[in-house]
Amino acid sequence: GLITDARISEFITLIKDNRNRKTLGYSTGLQALDELTGGMVRGMVWALGAPTSAGKTTLLCQMVAEAMRNGAVCLVFSLETSLPLMYARLAGAVLGIKPTTIYRGRITDEQMLSVQGTLEFFRECGLRIYREVTDAEEIVQRSREAKIGKGRVDIVAVDFIQNVSTAEGDNILQHMAEATKIFQKLSGDLNCCTLIASQLSNDGVRAKGGGIFSYRYASELAHAADVGIELVPSGSGPTDLHVRKNRHGPTGKVTVRFNDCFSAFRDDTEPIPRWQDTRPGY
């Protein structure tokens, strides 16, 4: 529509506010990635691609947990991980405790209290986790309901897109293309950042961040994403996060290191904290 005085004033206020922010959106918890992307900005779609068991769910949970630490209202649609394990993953991302250790109860009484407090903190933040919702339109419906109930939704995380179904299309390629369109529209309609975990295409796995930018059966996702990331692990060494697409900024590579004891990625130069240093205050 017409550029009015009110819209001009609103835009000037926005860029003045942005000038004083470290990130334009919610922090990912990885400083180098924030500096490259500006953080998880409202209205954007992030696509996180990785080979099987390379850490895409771990990274997604870290990003959701970090957003909640900063006051975000988050929704997680977990299409392959059970609710108890997702609770353990998210709590572990905050506390720096390995999720399987939490799930198996191999923690101290003090840590148990911290896990309980973290889940209560998630509840107060308005976190909702859905396990059986796989239809893209139903994901949209649940997201809209959450916004009505809480007043806003900041982050919608889908893990992972290959398990999403749609009413349109006769094959997985058409389902993935339709789901991508639906999630792209969701980001704009709800003014939220949508995080979509995806398997990489076979060509992408072989190219290790240097070849064709494509997700498995979901080539449309690469086109629709505002930020497209490929995780390239190197065995027991560091993992490279290749920012292959950044619609509003530069592309590049961020090197992180996975610490199994903490089940978290850290900037490669950042020391791994002790558990006692990661406990949130309540």
XYZ file of N, CA and C in Angstrom:
846
model
N 0.811 -1.191 0.000
C 0.000 0.000 0.000
C 0.859 1.261 0.000
N 0.192 2.376 0.127
C 0.847 3.675 0.105
C 1.796 3.834 1.284
N 2.959 4.424 1.019
C 3.910 4.734 2.092
C 3.421 5.983 2.804
N 2.902 5.802 3.997
C 2.345 6.906 4.771
C 3.379 7.437 5.761
N 3.075 8.598 6.337
C 3.956 9.154 7.370
C 4.093 8.191 8.548
N 2.978 7.517 8.876
C 3.007 6.576 9.996
C 3.946 5.410 9.699
N 3.932 4.909 8.464
C 4.793 3.788 8.102
C 6.259 4.210 8.052
N 6.503 5.415 7.594
C 7.871 5.927 7.586
C 8.392 6.043 9.014
N 7.561 6.605 9.893
C 7.956 6.755 11.293
C 8.204 5.398 11.943
N 7.347 4.403 11.629
C 7.499 3.062 12.181
C 8.810 2.428 11.716
N 9.159 2.641 10.429
C 10.386 2.064 9.900
C 11.619 2.708 10.522
N 11.596 4.042 10.676
C 12.734 4.737 11.279
C 12.937 4.272 12.722
N 11.832 4.083 13.442
C 11.917 3.582 14.816
C 12.524 2.182 14.841
N 12.129 1.364 13.867
C 12.659 0.006 13.789
C 14.164 -0.004 13.587
N 14.665 0.770 12.631
C 16.106 0.716 12.360
C 16.907 1.369 13.490
N 16.312 2.322 14.198
C 16.982 2.870 15.373
C 17.099 1.813 16.464
N 16.022 1.038 16.638
C 16.055 -0.044 17.621
C 17.082 -1.102 17.224
N 17.133 -1.433 15.921
C 18.068 -2.452 15.440
C 19.524 -2.044 15.659
N 19.774 -0.734 15.609
C 21.134 -0.238 15.784
C 21.698 -0.607 17.144
N 20.832 -0.751 18.137
C 21.273 -1.026 19.504
C 21.204 -2.513 19.871
N 20.875 -3.361 18.901
C 20.745 -4.785 19.179
C 21.978 -5.546 18.714
N 22.340 -6.559 19.494
C 23.425 -7.437 19.071
C 22.975 -8.328 17.926
N 21.716 -8.778 17.979
C 21.129 -9.574 16.905
C 19.775 -8.978 16.554
N 19.356 -9.177 15.295
C 18.060 -8.669 14.860
C 16.932 -9.591 15.289
N 17.257 -10.852 15.515
C 16.268 -11.826 15.968
C 16.772 -12.525 17.220
N 16.099 -13.593 17.589
C 16.510 -14.349 18.763
C 17.851 -15.021 18.513
N 18.702 -15.019 19.509
C 20.029 -15.602 19.374
C 19.952 -17.115 19.197
N 20.855 -17.651 18.388
C 20.968 -19.099 18.218
C 21.776 -19.736 19.334
N 22.443 -18.924 20.139
C 23.349 -19.442 21.160
C 24.758 -19.627 20.648
N 24.974 -19.409 19.356
C 26.295 -19.493 18.746
C 26.648 -18.115 18.206
N 27.572 -17.437 18.861
C 27.871 -16.044 18.546
C 28.281 -15.859 17.083
N 29.123 -16.746 16.580
C 29.586 -16.605 15.198
C 28.433 -16.746 14.211
N 27.503 -17.644 14.494
C 26.343 -17.813 13.620
C 25.425 -16.602 13.706
N 25.265 -16.045 14.908
C 24.456 -14.829 15.069
C 25.042 -13.672 14.277
N 26.356 -13.526 14.330
C 27.004 -12.418 13.625
C 26.816 -12.534 12.117
N 26.789 -13.751 11.621
C 26.640 -13.968 10.184
C 25.197 -13.769 9.725
N 24.243 -14.241 10.533
C 22.847 -14.267 10.099
C 21.971 -13.175 10.702
N 22.397 -12.597 11.833
C 21.539 -11.653 12.532
C 20.591 -12.310 13.504
N 20.696 -13.620 13.661
C 19.814 -14.329 14.579
C 18.527 -14.774 13.904
N 17.654 -15.374 14.688
C 16.395 -15.923 14.170
C 15.347 -14.816 14.093
N 15.286 -14.184 12.951
C 14.447 -13.008 12.744
C 13.007 -13.434 12.447
N 12.067 -12.702 12.987
C 10.644 -12.970 12.736
C 10.338 -12.924 11.238
N 9.446 -13.791 10.803
C 9.026 -13.811 9.417
C 9.932 -14.597 8.499
N 11.018 -15.156 9.036
C 11.974 -15.882 8.211
C 11.827 -17.390 8.369
N 12.308 -18.105 7.359
C 12.378 -19.564 7.382
C 13.846 -19.978 7.418
N 14.188 -20.803 8.395
C 15.534 -21.383 8.490
C 15.425 -22.858 8.140
N 16.305 -23.330 7.270
C 16.371 -24.738 6.921
C 17.702 -25.308 7.398
N 17.635 -26.324 8.249
C 18.833 -26.957 8.806
C 18.962 -28.343 8.206
N 19.953 -28.554 7.371
C 20.136 -29.828 6.709
C 21.367 -30.557 7.194
N 21.254 -31.874 7.304
C 22.396 -32.683 7.762
C 22.185 -34.126 7.358
N 23.275 -34.877 7.242
C 23.125 -36.327 7.064
C 22.484 -36.932 8.308
N 22.077 -38.173 8.214
C 21.483 -38.862 9.356
C 22.449 -38.887 10.541
N 21.923 -38.556 11.723
C 22.673 -38.593 12.992
C 23.856 -37.628 13.026
N 23.746 -36.537 12.283
C 24.837 -35.555 12.267
C 24.599 -34.389 13.211
N 23.416 -34.316 13.839
C 23.204 -33.286 14.848
C 22.152 -32.246 14.526
N 21.298 -32.461 13.519
C 20.322 -31.436 13.182
C 19.287 -31.235 14.295
N 18.855 -32.336 14.938
C 17.898 -32.189 16.038
C 18.552 -31.535 17.249
N 19.808 -31.884 17.517
C 20.543 -31.250 18.617
C 20.653 -29.749 18.393
N 21.027 -29.343 17.180
C 21.151 -27.919 16.886
C 19.807 -27.228 16.978
N 18.761 -27.859 16.462
C 17.431 -27.258 16.529
C 16.998 -27.064 17.977
N 17.224 -28.065 18.826
C 16.843 -27.958 20.244
C 17.649 -26.868 20.942
N 18.927 -26.756 20.615
C 19.743 -25.676 21.182
C 19.153 -24.315 20.845
N 18.775 -24.148 19.579
C 18.260 -22.862 19.129
C 16.932 -22.528 19.799
N 16.075 -23.531 19.949
C 14.795 -23.318 20.638
C 15.032 -22.979 22.105
N 15.913 -23.726 22.770
C 16.194 -23.482 24.186
C 16.777 -22.086 24.393
N 17.682 -21.674 23.510
C 18.283 -20.348 23.630
C 17.239 -19.260 23.422
N 16.330 -19.473 22.472
C 15.265 -18.494 22.246
C 14.381 -18.360 23.486
N 14.060 -19.483 24.122
C 13.228 -19.428 25.328
C 13.956 -18.731 26.466
N 15.266 -18.898 26.548
C 16.043 -18.182 27.563
C 15.872 -16.676 27.412
N 15.597 -16.257 26.177
C 15.443 -14.834 25.891
C 13.981 -14.423 25.735
N 13.079 -15.260 26.247
C 11.681 -14.874 26.343
C 10.792 -15.274 25.187
N 11.276 -16.101 24.267
C 10.485 -16.470 23.096
C 9.399 -17.477 23.448
N 8.275 -17.385 22.738
C 7.223 -18.389 22.789
C 7.476 -19.364 21.649
N 7.704 -20.629 21.984
C 8.143 -21.607 20.979
C 7.175 -22.780 20.876
N 7.048 -23.290 19.649
C 6.307 -24.505 19.369
C 7.258 -25.474 18.687
N 7.225 -26.741 19.117
C 8.074 -27.764 18.521
C 7.190 -28.897 18.025
N 7.300 -29.203 16.731
C 6.597 -30.331 16.149
C 7.639 -31.425 15.914
N 7.664 -32.390 16.828
C 8.666 -33.443 16.814
C 8.074 -34.658 16.102
N 8.505 -34.878 14.872
C 7.874 -35.897 14.045
C 8.628 -37.224 14.049
N 9.712 -37.310 14.835
C 10.418 -38.588 14.931
C 10.913 -38.899 16.337
N 10.882 -37.925 17.243
C 11.400 -38.117 18.597
C 10.243 -38.113 19.585
N 10.216 -39.051 20.527
C 9.146 -39.130 21.516
C 9.167 -37.903 22.419
N 8.032 -37.641 23.060
C 7.942 -36.486 23.953
C 8.947 -36.562 25.107
N 9.073 -37.701 25.814
C 10.055 -37.745 26.903
C 11.476 -37.443 26.430
N 11.857 -37.980 25.271
C 13.200 -37.714 24.764
C 13.350 -36.265 24.327
N 12.274 -35.668 23.816
C 12.357 -34.259 23.447
C 12.474 -33.384 24.692
N 11.748 -33.737 25.772
C 11.928 -33.029 27.046
C 13.387 -33.114 27.489
N 13.960 -34.311 27.375
C 15.347 -34.510 27.796
C 16.300 -33.707 26.919
N 16.047 -33.665 25.618
C 16.912 -32.908 24.711
C 16.873 -31.410 25.035
N 15.680 -30.877 25.222
C 15.555 -29.442 25.475
C 16.120 -29.073 26.845
N 15.834 -29.892 27.858
C 16.393 -29.629 29.187
C 17.911 -29.753 29.156
N 18.411 -30.749 28.428
C 19.850 -30.926 28.322
C 20.524 -29.764 27.635
N 19.846 -29.177 26.638
C 20.412 -28.032 25.928
C 20.575 -26.832 26.850
N 19.668 -26.690 27.806
C 19.753 -25.574 28.754
C 20.769 -25.863 29.853
N 20.744 -27.081 30.378
C 21.547 -27.408 31.560
C 22.945 -27.916 31.241
N 23.166 -28.293 29.981
C 24.463 -28.857 29.647
C 24.628 -30.268 30.173
N 23.547 -31.029 30.156
C 23.586 -32.428 30.582
C 23.156 -33.290 29.404
N 23.842 -34.391 29.183
C 23.535 -35.264 28.064
C 22.088 -35.770 28.169
N 21.267 -35.611 27.106
C 19.862 -36.008 27.176
C 19.641 -37.459 27.558
N 20.463 -38.387 27.040
C 20.279 -39.790 27.405
C 20.566 -40.022 28.885
N 21.467 -39.224 29.447
C 21.745 -39.321 30.886
C 20.529 -38.882 31.690
N 19.887 -37.811 31.238
C 18.653 -37.355 31.894
C 17.569 -38.418 31.767
N 17.362 -38.910 30.548
C 16.280 -39.857 30.272
C 16.429 -41.147 31.083
N 17.668 -41.591 31.258
C 17.916 -42.819 31.997
C 17.987 -42.597 33.510
N 17.861 -41.355 33.940
C 17.868 -41.063 35.370
C 19.234 -41.120 36.006
N 20.298 -41.045 35.206
C 21.654 -41.136 35.743
C 22.169 -39.748 36.131
N 21.385 -39.056 36.932
C 21.744 -37.710 37.364
C 21.584 -37.599 38.874
N 22.231 -36.602 39.455
C 22.154 -36.402 40.901
C 20.800 -35.799 41.273
N 20.493 -35.799 42.562
C 19.248 -35.188 43.035
C 19.233 -33.690 42.715
N 20.397 -33.052 42.820
C 20.473 -31.629 42.494
C 20.165 -31.402 41.020
N 20.726 -32.234 40.166
C 20.449 -32.113 38.738
C 18.988 -32.413 38.435
N 18.408 -33.380 39.160
C 16.997 -33.714 38.970
C 16.117 -32.504 39.245
N 16.437 -31.769 40.323
C 15.683 -30.562 40.640
C 15.840 -29.507 39.544
N 17.036 -29.421 38.977
C 17.266 -28.462 37.900
C 16.498 -28.835 36.639
N 16.408 -30.138 36.353
C 15.613 -30.590 35.208
C 14.152 -30.226 35.423
N 13.643 -30.480 36.624
C 12.258 -30.138 36.921
C 12.031 -28.632 36.789
N 12.968 -27.851 37.332
C 12.842 -26.396 37.233
C 12.894 -25.910 35.799
N 13.720 -26.561 34.967
C 13.817 -26.171 33.564
C 12.517 -26.441 32.835
N 11.900 -27.596 33.088
C 10.624 -27.914 32.448
C 9.521 -26.966 32.912
N 9.566 -26.575 34.176
C 8.598 -25.589 34.672
C 8.829 -24.236 34.016
N 10.098 -23.903 33.782
C 10.448 -22.678 33.072
C 9.906 -22.724 31.646
N 10.055 -23.872 30.970
C 9.508 -24.022 29.622
C 7.994 -23.810 29.625
N 7.339 -24.385 30.632
C 5.886 -24.246 30.727
C 5.484 -22.784 30.859
N 6.197 -22.038 31.698
C 5.884 -20.623 31.878
C 6.160 -19.824 30.600
N 7.115 -20.297 29.807
C 7.417 -19.625 28.531
C 6.340 -19.886 27.480
N 5.464 -20.860 27.744
C 4.428 -21.191 26.778
C 4.832 -22.235 25.765
N 5.925 -22.985 26.042
C 6.379 -24.009 25.105
C 5.305 -25.078 24.914
N 5.079 -25.418 23.645
C 4.195 -26.529 23.314
C 4.954 -27.486 22.405
N 4.859 -28.782 22.728
C 5.527 -29.804 21.927
C 4.463 -30.775 21.435
N 4.462 -31.018 20.132
C 3.492 -31.923 19.518
C 4.240 -33.104 18.906
N 3.741 -34.313 19.161
C 4.395 -35.512 18.646
C 3.640 -36.138 17.478
N 2.313 -36.160 17.531
C 1.531 -36.886 16.539
C 1.020 -36.004 15.407
N 1.327 -34.720 15.437
C 0.840 -33.810 14.394
C 1.824 -33.845 13.227
N 1.399 -34.405 12.107
C 2.285 -34.531 10.953
C 1.767 -33.797 9.722
N 0.484 -33.477 9.680
C -0.080 -32.791 8.524
C 0.292 -31.311 8.563
N 0.746 -30.773 7.437
C 1.228 -29.390 7.407
C 0.135 -28.398 7.787
N -1.077 -28.625 7.304
C -2.169 -27.705 7.628
C -2.537 -27.782 9.102
N -2.423 -28.977 9.695
C -2.703 -29.104 11.124
C -1.617 -28.414 11.946
N -0.373 -28.447 11.466
C 0.700 -27.706 12.130
C 0.367 -26.215 12.131
N -0.130 -25.724 11.010
C -0.537 -24.325 10.921
C -1.672 -24.040 11.903
N -2.666 -24.925 11.946
C -3.809 -24.732 12.839
C -3.373 -24.689 14.296
N -2.518 -25.627 14.703
C -2.051 -25.641 16.089
C -1.231 -24.378 16.394
N -0.488 -23.904 15.421
C 0.318 -22.692 15.619
C -0.585 -21.478 15.798
N -1.644 -21.419 15.013
C -2.590 -20.303 15.149
C -3.300 -20.349 16.498
N -3.682 -21.539 16.930
C -4.325 -21.683 18.239
C -3.395 -21.229 19.359
N -2.114 -21.582 19.238
C -1.140 -21.182 20.254
C -0.993 -19.663 20.290
N -1.024 -19.031 19.131
C -0.901 -17.567 19.096
C -2.107 -16.912 19.750
N -3.292 -17.470 19.512
C -4.494 -16.925 20.149
C -4.389 -17.074 21.664
N -3.908 -18.221 22.121
C -3.830 -18.477 23.557
C -2.758 -17.667 24.257
N -1.611 -17.473 23.611
C -0.478 -16.809 24.258
C -0.308 -15.360 23.797
N -0.947 -14.991 22.696
C -0.821 -13.619 22.194
C 0.210 -13.487 21.091
N 1.144 -14.421 21.033
C 2.158 -14.400 19.978
C 2.835 -15.763 19.918
N 3.441 -16.050 18.789
C 4.322 -17.201 18.623
C 5.580 -16.689 17.957
N 6.731 -16.964 18.542
C 7.996 -16.435 18.031
C 8.774 -17.448 17.195
N 8.766 -18.712 17.634
C 9.533 -19.757 16.955
C 8.632 -20.975 16.738
N 8.583 -21.467 15.500
C 7.936 -22.743 15.199
C 9.013 -23.662 14.636
N 9.258 -24.790 15.299
C 10.303 -25.719 14.886
C 9.677 -27.016 14.405
N 10.090 -27.472 13.230
C 9.577 -28.713 12.643
C 10.740 -29.681 12.446
N 10.670 -30.832 13.102
C 11.754 -31.819 13.048
C 11.184 -33.195 12.658
N 11.252 -33.625 11.409
C 11.859 -32.929 10.295
C 10.895 -32.983 9.115
N 11.151 -32.243 8.036
C 10.152 -32.006 6.998
C 9.810 -33.269 6.212
N 10.730 -34.211 6.091
C 10.442 -35.421 5.311
C 9.330 -36.264 5.933
N 8.986 -36.019 7.191
C 7.889 -36.733 7.845
C 6.582 -35.953 7.818
N 6.570 -34.801 7.154
C 5.365 -33.986 7.044
C 4.507 -34.505 5.893
N 3.200 -34.506 6.089
C 2.267 -34.886 5.030
C 1.411 -33.689 4.642
N 0.854 -33.741 3.435
C -0.041 -32.685 2.952
C -1.206 -33.333 2.215
N -2.268 -32.545 2.041
C -3.433 -33.040 1.307
C -3.203 -33.014 -0.193
N -2.257 -32.205 -0.641
C -1.980 -32.048 -2.063
C -0.790 -32.911 -2.477
N -0.792 -33.345 -3.746
C 0.367 -34.061 -4.289
C 0.208 -35.559 -4.296
N 0.846 -36.194 -5.261
C 0.755 -37.637 -5.427
C 2.035 -38.360 -5.017
N 3.104 -37.609 -4.742
C 4.360 -38.235 -4.362
C 5.088 -37.342 -3.370
N 6.194 -37.843 -2.833
C 6.888 -37.114 -1.769
C 7.435 -35.770 -2.251
N 7.862 -35.688 -3.499
C 8.377 -34.419 -4.015
C 7.293 -33.346 -3.996
N 6.081 -33.717 -4.405
C 4.976 -32.761 -4.406
C 4.546 -32.419 -2.981
N 4.565 -33.421 -2.093
C 4.236 -33.159 -0.686
C 5.236 -32.168 -0.072
N 6.515 -32.361 -0.344
C 7.535 -31.486 0.211
C 7.417 -30.065 -0.344
N 7.117 -29.947 -1.626
C 6.955 -28.623 -2.231
C 5.761 -27.905 -1.618
N 4.661 -28.628 -1.410
C 3.463 -28.018 -0.827
C 3.712 -27.635 0.633
N 4.381 -28.522 1.384
C 4.677 -28.229 2.790
C 5.551 -26.996 2.909
N 6.521 -26.866 2.019
C 7.407 -25.702 2.040
C 6.619 -24.414 1.849
N 5.696 -24.406 0.905
C 4.859 -23.219 0.669
C 4.023 -22.889 1.901
N 3.482 -23.929 2.532
C 2.643 -23.723 3.715
C 3.457 -23.128 4.861
N 4.666 -23.644 5.087
C 5.489 -23.135 6.184
C 6.013 -21.733 5.891
N 6.292 -21.453 4.633
C 6.735 -20.104 4.271
C 5.629 -19.094 4.551
N 4.399 -19.450 4.210
C 3.258 -18.566 4.480
C 3.018 -18.436 5.980
N 3.207 -19.533 6.724
C 3.038 -19.500 8.176
C 3.958 -18.468 8.816
N 5.210 -18.418 8.375
C 6.166 -17.469 8.947
C 5.694 -16.034 8.782
N 5.140 -15.733 7.603
C 4.659 -14.379 7.354
C 3.379 -14.070 8.101
N 2.450 -15.016 8.103
C 1.145 -14.778 8.739
C 1.271 -14.624 10.244
N 2.116 -15.436 10.880
C 2.253 -15.384 12.337
C 3.408 -14.496 12.774
N 4.164 -13.972 11.809
C 5.344 -13.155 12.108
C 6.272 -13.892 13.070
N 6.570 -15.149 12.712
C 7.445 -15.979 13.537
C 8.602 -16.472 12.678
N 9.619 -16.988 13.338
C 10.724 -17.640 12.636
C 10.447 -19.136 12.641
N 10.398 -19.735 11.462
C 10.137 -21.165 11.338
C 11.444 -21.895 11.084
N 11.772 -22.832 11.962
C 12.978 -23.650 11.847
C 12.583 -25.016 11.305
N 13.156 -25.406 10.179
C 12.801 -26.679 9.556
C 14.048 -27.542 9.438
N 14.050 -28.669 10.141
C 15.152 -29.626 10.006
C 14.863 -30.545 8.834
N 15.898 -30.887 8.101
C 15.724 -31.704 6.905
C 16.941 -32.595 6.699
N 16.706 -33.729 6.075
C 17.822 -34.526 5.596
C 18.411 -33.841 4.363
N 19.692 -33.999 4.165
C 20.320 -33.489 2.955
C 20.064 -34.448 1.795
N 20.121 -33.915 0.596
C 20.069 -34.788 -0.570
C 21.333 -35.643 -0.600
N 21.272 -36.747 -1.325
C 22.453 -37.610 -1.441
C 23.632 -36.860 -2.049
N 23.343 -35.999 -3.044
C 24.403 -35.192 -3.650
C 24.998 -34.229 -2.634
N 24.133 -33.664 -1.779
C 24.613 -32.737 -0.764
C 25.511 -33.410 0.253
N 25.162 -34.638 0.641
C 25.983 -35.381 1.591
C 27.362 -35.637 1.006
N 27.390 -36.049 -0.259
C 28.672 -36.352 -0.896
C 29.515 -35.097 -1.091
N 28.855 -33.968 -1.382
C 29.594 -32.731 -1.674
C 30.152 -32.073 -0.417
N 29.603 -32.434 0.772
C 30.094 -31.918 2.054
C 30.170 -30.391 2.074
N 29.070 -29.757 1.734
C 28.976 -28.305 1.829
C 29.528 -27.551 0.648
N 30.012 -28.239 -0.375
C 30.626 -27.522 -1.486
C 29.947 -27.716 -2.817
N 28.870 -28.497 -2.852
C 28.232 -28.793 -4.127
C 26.861 -28.154 -4.261
N 25.936 -28.914 -4.804
C 24.583 -28.417 -5.025
C 23.890 -28.200 -3.683
N 23.213 -27.062 -3.565
C 22.500 -26.733 -2.339
C 21.106 -27.343 -2.430
N 20.900 -28.498 -1.786
C 19.620 -29.183 -1.930
C 19.340 -30.068 -0.724
N 18.053 -30.145 -0.358
C 17.600 -31.012 0.714
C 16.880 -32.220 0.119
N 16.889 -33.319 0.825
C 16.376 -34.569 0.272
C 14.881 -34.477 -0.024
N 14.520 -34.677 -1.261
C 13.138 -34.623 -1.747
C 12.503 -33.246 -1.562
N 13.275 -32.262 -1.141
C 12.697 -30.952 -0.794
C 13.517 -29.824 -1.412
N 13.672 -29.883 -2.730
C 14.458 -28.846 -3.397
C 13.830 -27.465 -3.244
N 12.502 -27.410 -3.108
C 11.819 -26.121 -2.932
C 12.229 -25.448 -1.629
N 12.612 -26.249 -0.637
C 13.011 -25.687 0.652
C 14.246 -24.808 0.509
N 15.164 -25.209 -0.360
C 16.371 -24.408 -0.589
C 16.026 -23.060 -1.198
N 14.996 -23.020 -2.034
C 14.576 -21.761 -2.653
C 13.815 -20.879 -1.667
N 12.976 -21.511 -0.842
C 12.111 -20.743 0.056
C 12.832 -20.239 1.297
N 13.865 -20.939 1.743
C 14.529 -20.591 3.001
C 15.196 -19.225 2.915
N 15.064 -18.461 3.982
C 15.816 -17.206 4.103
C 17.243 -17.498 4.542
N 17.386 -18.504 5.408
C 18.702 -18.966 5.850
C 18.756 -20.474 5.650
N 19.711 -20.937 4.856
C 19.870 -22.356 4.604
C 21.220 -22.832 5.096
N 21.218 -23.824 5.988
C 22.448 -24.299 6.629
C 22.631 -25.787 6.363
N 23.860 -26.173 6.078
C 24.225 -27.579 5.980
C 25.243 -27.894 7.068
N 24.979 -28.929 7.857
C 25.915 -29.392 8.869
C 26.838 -30.431 8.239
N 28.132 -30.186 8.330
C 29.116 -31.112 7.768
C 30.023 -31.578 8.900
N 29.749 -32.756 9.477
C 30.587 -33.261 10.572
C 31.894 -33.834 10.045
N 32.867 -33.905 10.926
C 34.171 -34.457 10.533
C 34.606 -35.521 11.530
N 33.745 -36.492 11.748
C 34.081 -37.556 12.685
C 34.128 -37.038 14.108
N 35.269 -37.207 14.761
C 35.409 -36.770 16.152
C 35.869 -35.327 16.268
N 36.106 -34.657 15.131
C 36.583 -33.283 15.148
C 35.444 -32.286 15.108
N 35.735 -31.062 14.678
C 34.709 -30.019 14.638
C 33.670 -30.277 13.551
N 32.535 -29.606 13.678
C 31.478 -29.631 12.668
C 31.410 -28.271 12.007
N 31.333 -28.252 10.695
C 31.201 -26.999 9.966
C 29.729 -26.738 9.665
N 29.269 -25.556 10.043
C 27.934 -25.109 9.671
C 28.093 -24.218 8.442
N 27.773 -24.755 7.290
C 27.876 -23.988 6.053
C 26.576 -23.212 5.855
N 26.641 -21.903 5.989
C 25.484 -21.064 5.691
C 25.473 -20.876 4.179
N 24.724 -21.737 3.498
C 24.742 -21.764 2.047
C 23.852 -20.686 1.442
N 22.873 -20.251 2.233
C 21.977 -19.191 1.762
C 21.675 -18.257 2.914
N 21.725 -16.971 2.646
C 21.398 -15.953 3.634
C 20.792 -14.786 2.870
N 19.490 -14.774 2.793
C 18.792 -13.832 1.918
C 19.097 -12.377 2.253
N 19.398 -12.103 3.517
C 19.589 -10.710 3.939
C 20.996 -10.456 4.469
N 21.957 -11.257 4.054
C 23.312 -11.051 4.533
C 24.285 -11.977 3.838
N 25.504 -12.057 4.346
C 26.536 -12.863 3.691
C 26.371 -14.353 3.992
N 26.938 -15.164 3.129
C 27.053 -16.594 3.414
C 28.444 -16.852 3.994
N 28.674 -18.050 4.453
C 29.982 -18.349 5.028
C 29.943 -19.640 5.813
N 31.005 -19.892 6.537
C 31.145 -21.125 7.308
C 31.435 -20.798 8.759
N 30.730 -21.471 9.645
C 30.952 -21.340 11.082
C 31.387 -22.703 11.599
N 32.514 -22.752 12.265
C 33.017 -24.018 12.800
C 32.634 -24.144 14.271
N 31.981 -25.246 14.589
C 31.556 -25.509 15.960
C 32.078 -26.878 16.369
N 31.994 -27.142 17.640
C 32.473 -28.438 18.144
C 31.397 -29.053 19.017
N 31.120 -30.319 18.763
C 30.112 -31.038 19.533
C 30.773 -31.725 20.714
N 30.213 -31.502 21.898
C 30.709 -32.160 23.092
C 29.651 -33.137 23.567
N 29.953 -34.421 23.500
C 28.971 -35.450 23.793
C 28.488 -35.400 25.235
N 29.366 -35.010 26.149
C 28.965 -34.950 27.552
C 27.892 -33.893 27.783
N 27.940 -32.839 26.964
C 26.973 -31.761 27.104
C 25.898 -31.825 26.035
N 26.088 -32.690 25.030
C 25.165 -32.822 23.912
C 24.799 -31.454 23.352
N 25.819 -30.694 23.002
C 25.601 -29.334 22.511
C 26.726 -28.940 21.582
N 26.401 -28.038 20.672
C 27.420 -27.431 19.823
C 27.882 -26.133 20.465
N 29.177 -25.859 20.362
C 29.746 -24.605 20.841
C 30.625 -24.034 19.740
N 30.772 -22.702 19.735
C 31.759 -22.115 18.840
C 33.089 -22.797 19.094
N 33.832 -23.062 18.052
C 35.027 -23.891 18.165
C 36.057 -23.308 19.123
N 36.072 -21.984 19.269
C 37.046 -21.345 20.151
C 36.510 -21.130 21.559
N 35.244 -21.473 21.775
C 34.629 -21.233 23.087
C 34.832 -22.434 23.987
N 35.281 -22.247 25.213
C 35.467 -23.380 26.120
C 34.134 -23.994 26.516
N 34.123 -25.297 26.727
C 32.920 -25.979 27.191
C 32.719 -25.664 28.670
N 31.555 -25.121 29.051
C 31.350 -24.753 30.453
C 31.098 -25.962 31.337
N 31.322 -25.793 32.606
C 30.931 -26.818 33.567
C 29.425 -26.762 33.745
N 28.838 -27.890 34.193
C 27.383 -27.907 34.405
C 26.960 -26.810 35.378
N 27.760 -26.594 36.424
C 27.389 -25.611 37.436
C 27.289 -24.203 36.836
N 28.014 -23.940 35.734
C 27.995 -22.617 35.131
C 26.811 -22.431 34.186
N 26.087 -23.492 33.875
C 25.020 -23.396 32.884
C 23.636 -23.370 33.503
N 23.560 -23.580 34.817
C 22.248 -23.648 35.442
C 21.517 -22.311 35.362
N 20.265 -22.302 34.863
C 19.507 -21.053 34.815
C 19.012 -20.655 36.191
N 18.778 -19.379 36.392
C 18.202 -18.928 37.633
C 16.688 -18.878 37.525
N 15.992 -19.233 38.596
C 14.539 -19.238 38.583
C 14.036 -18.300 39.671
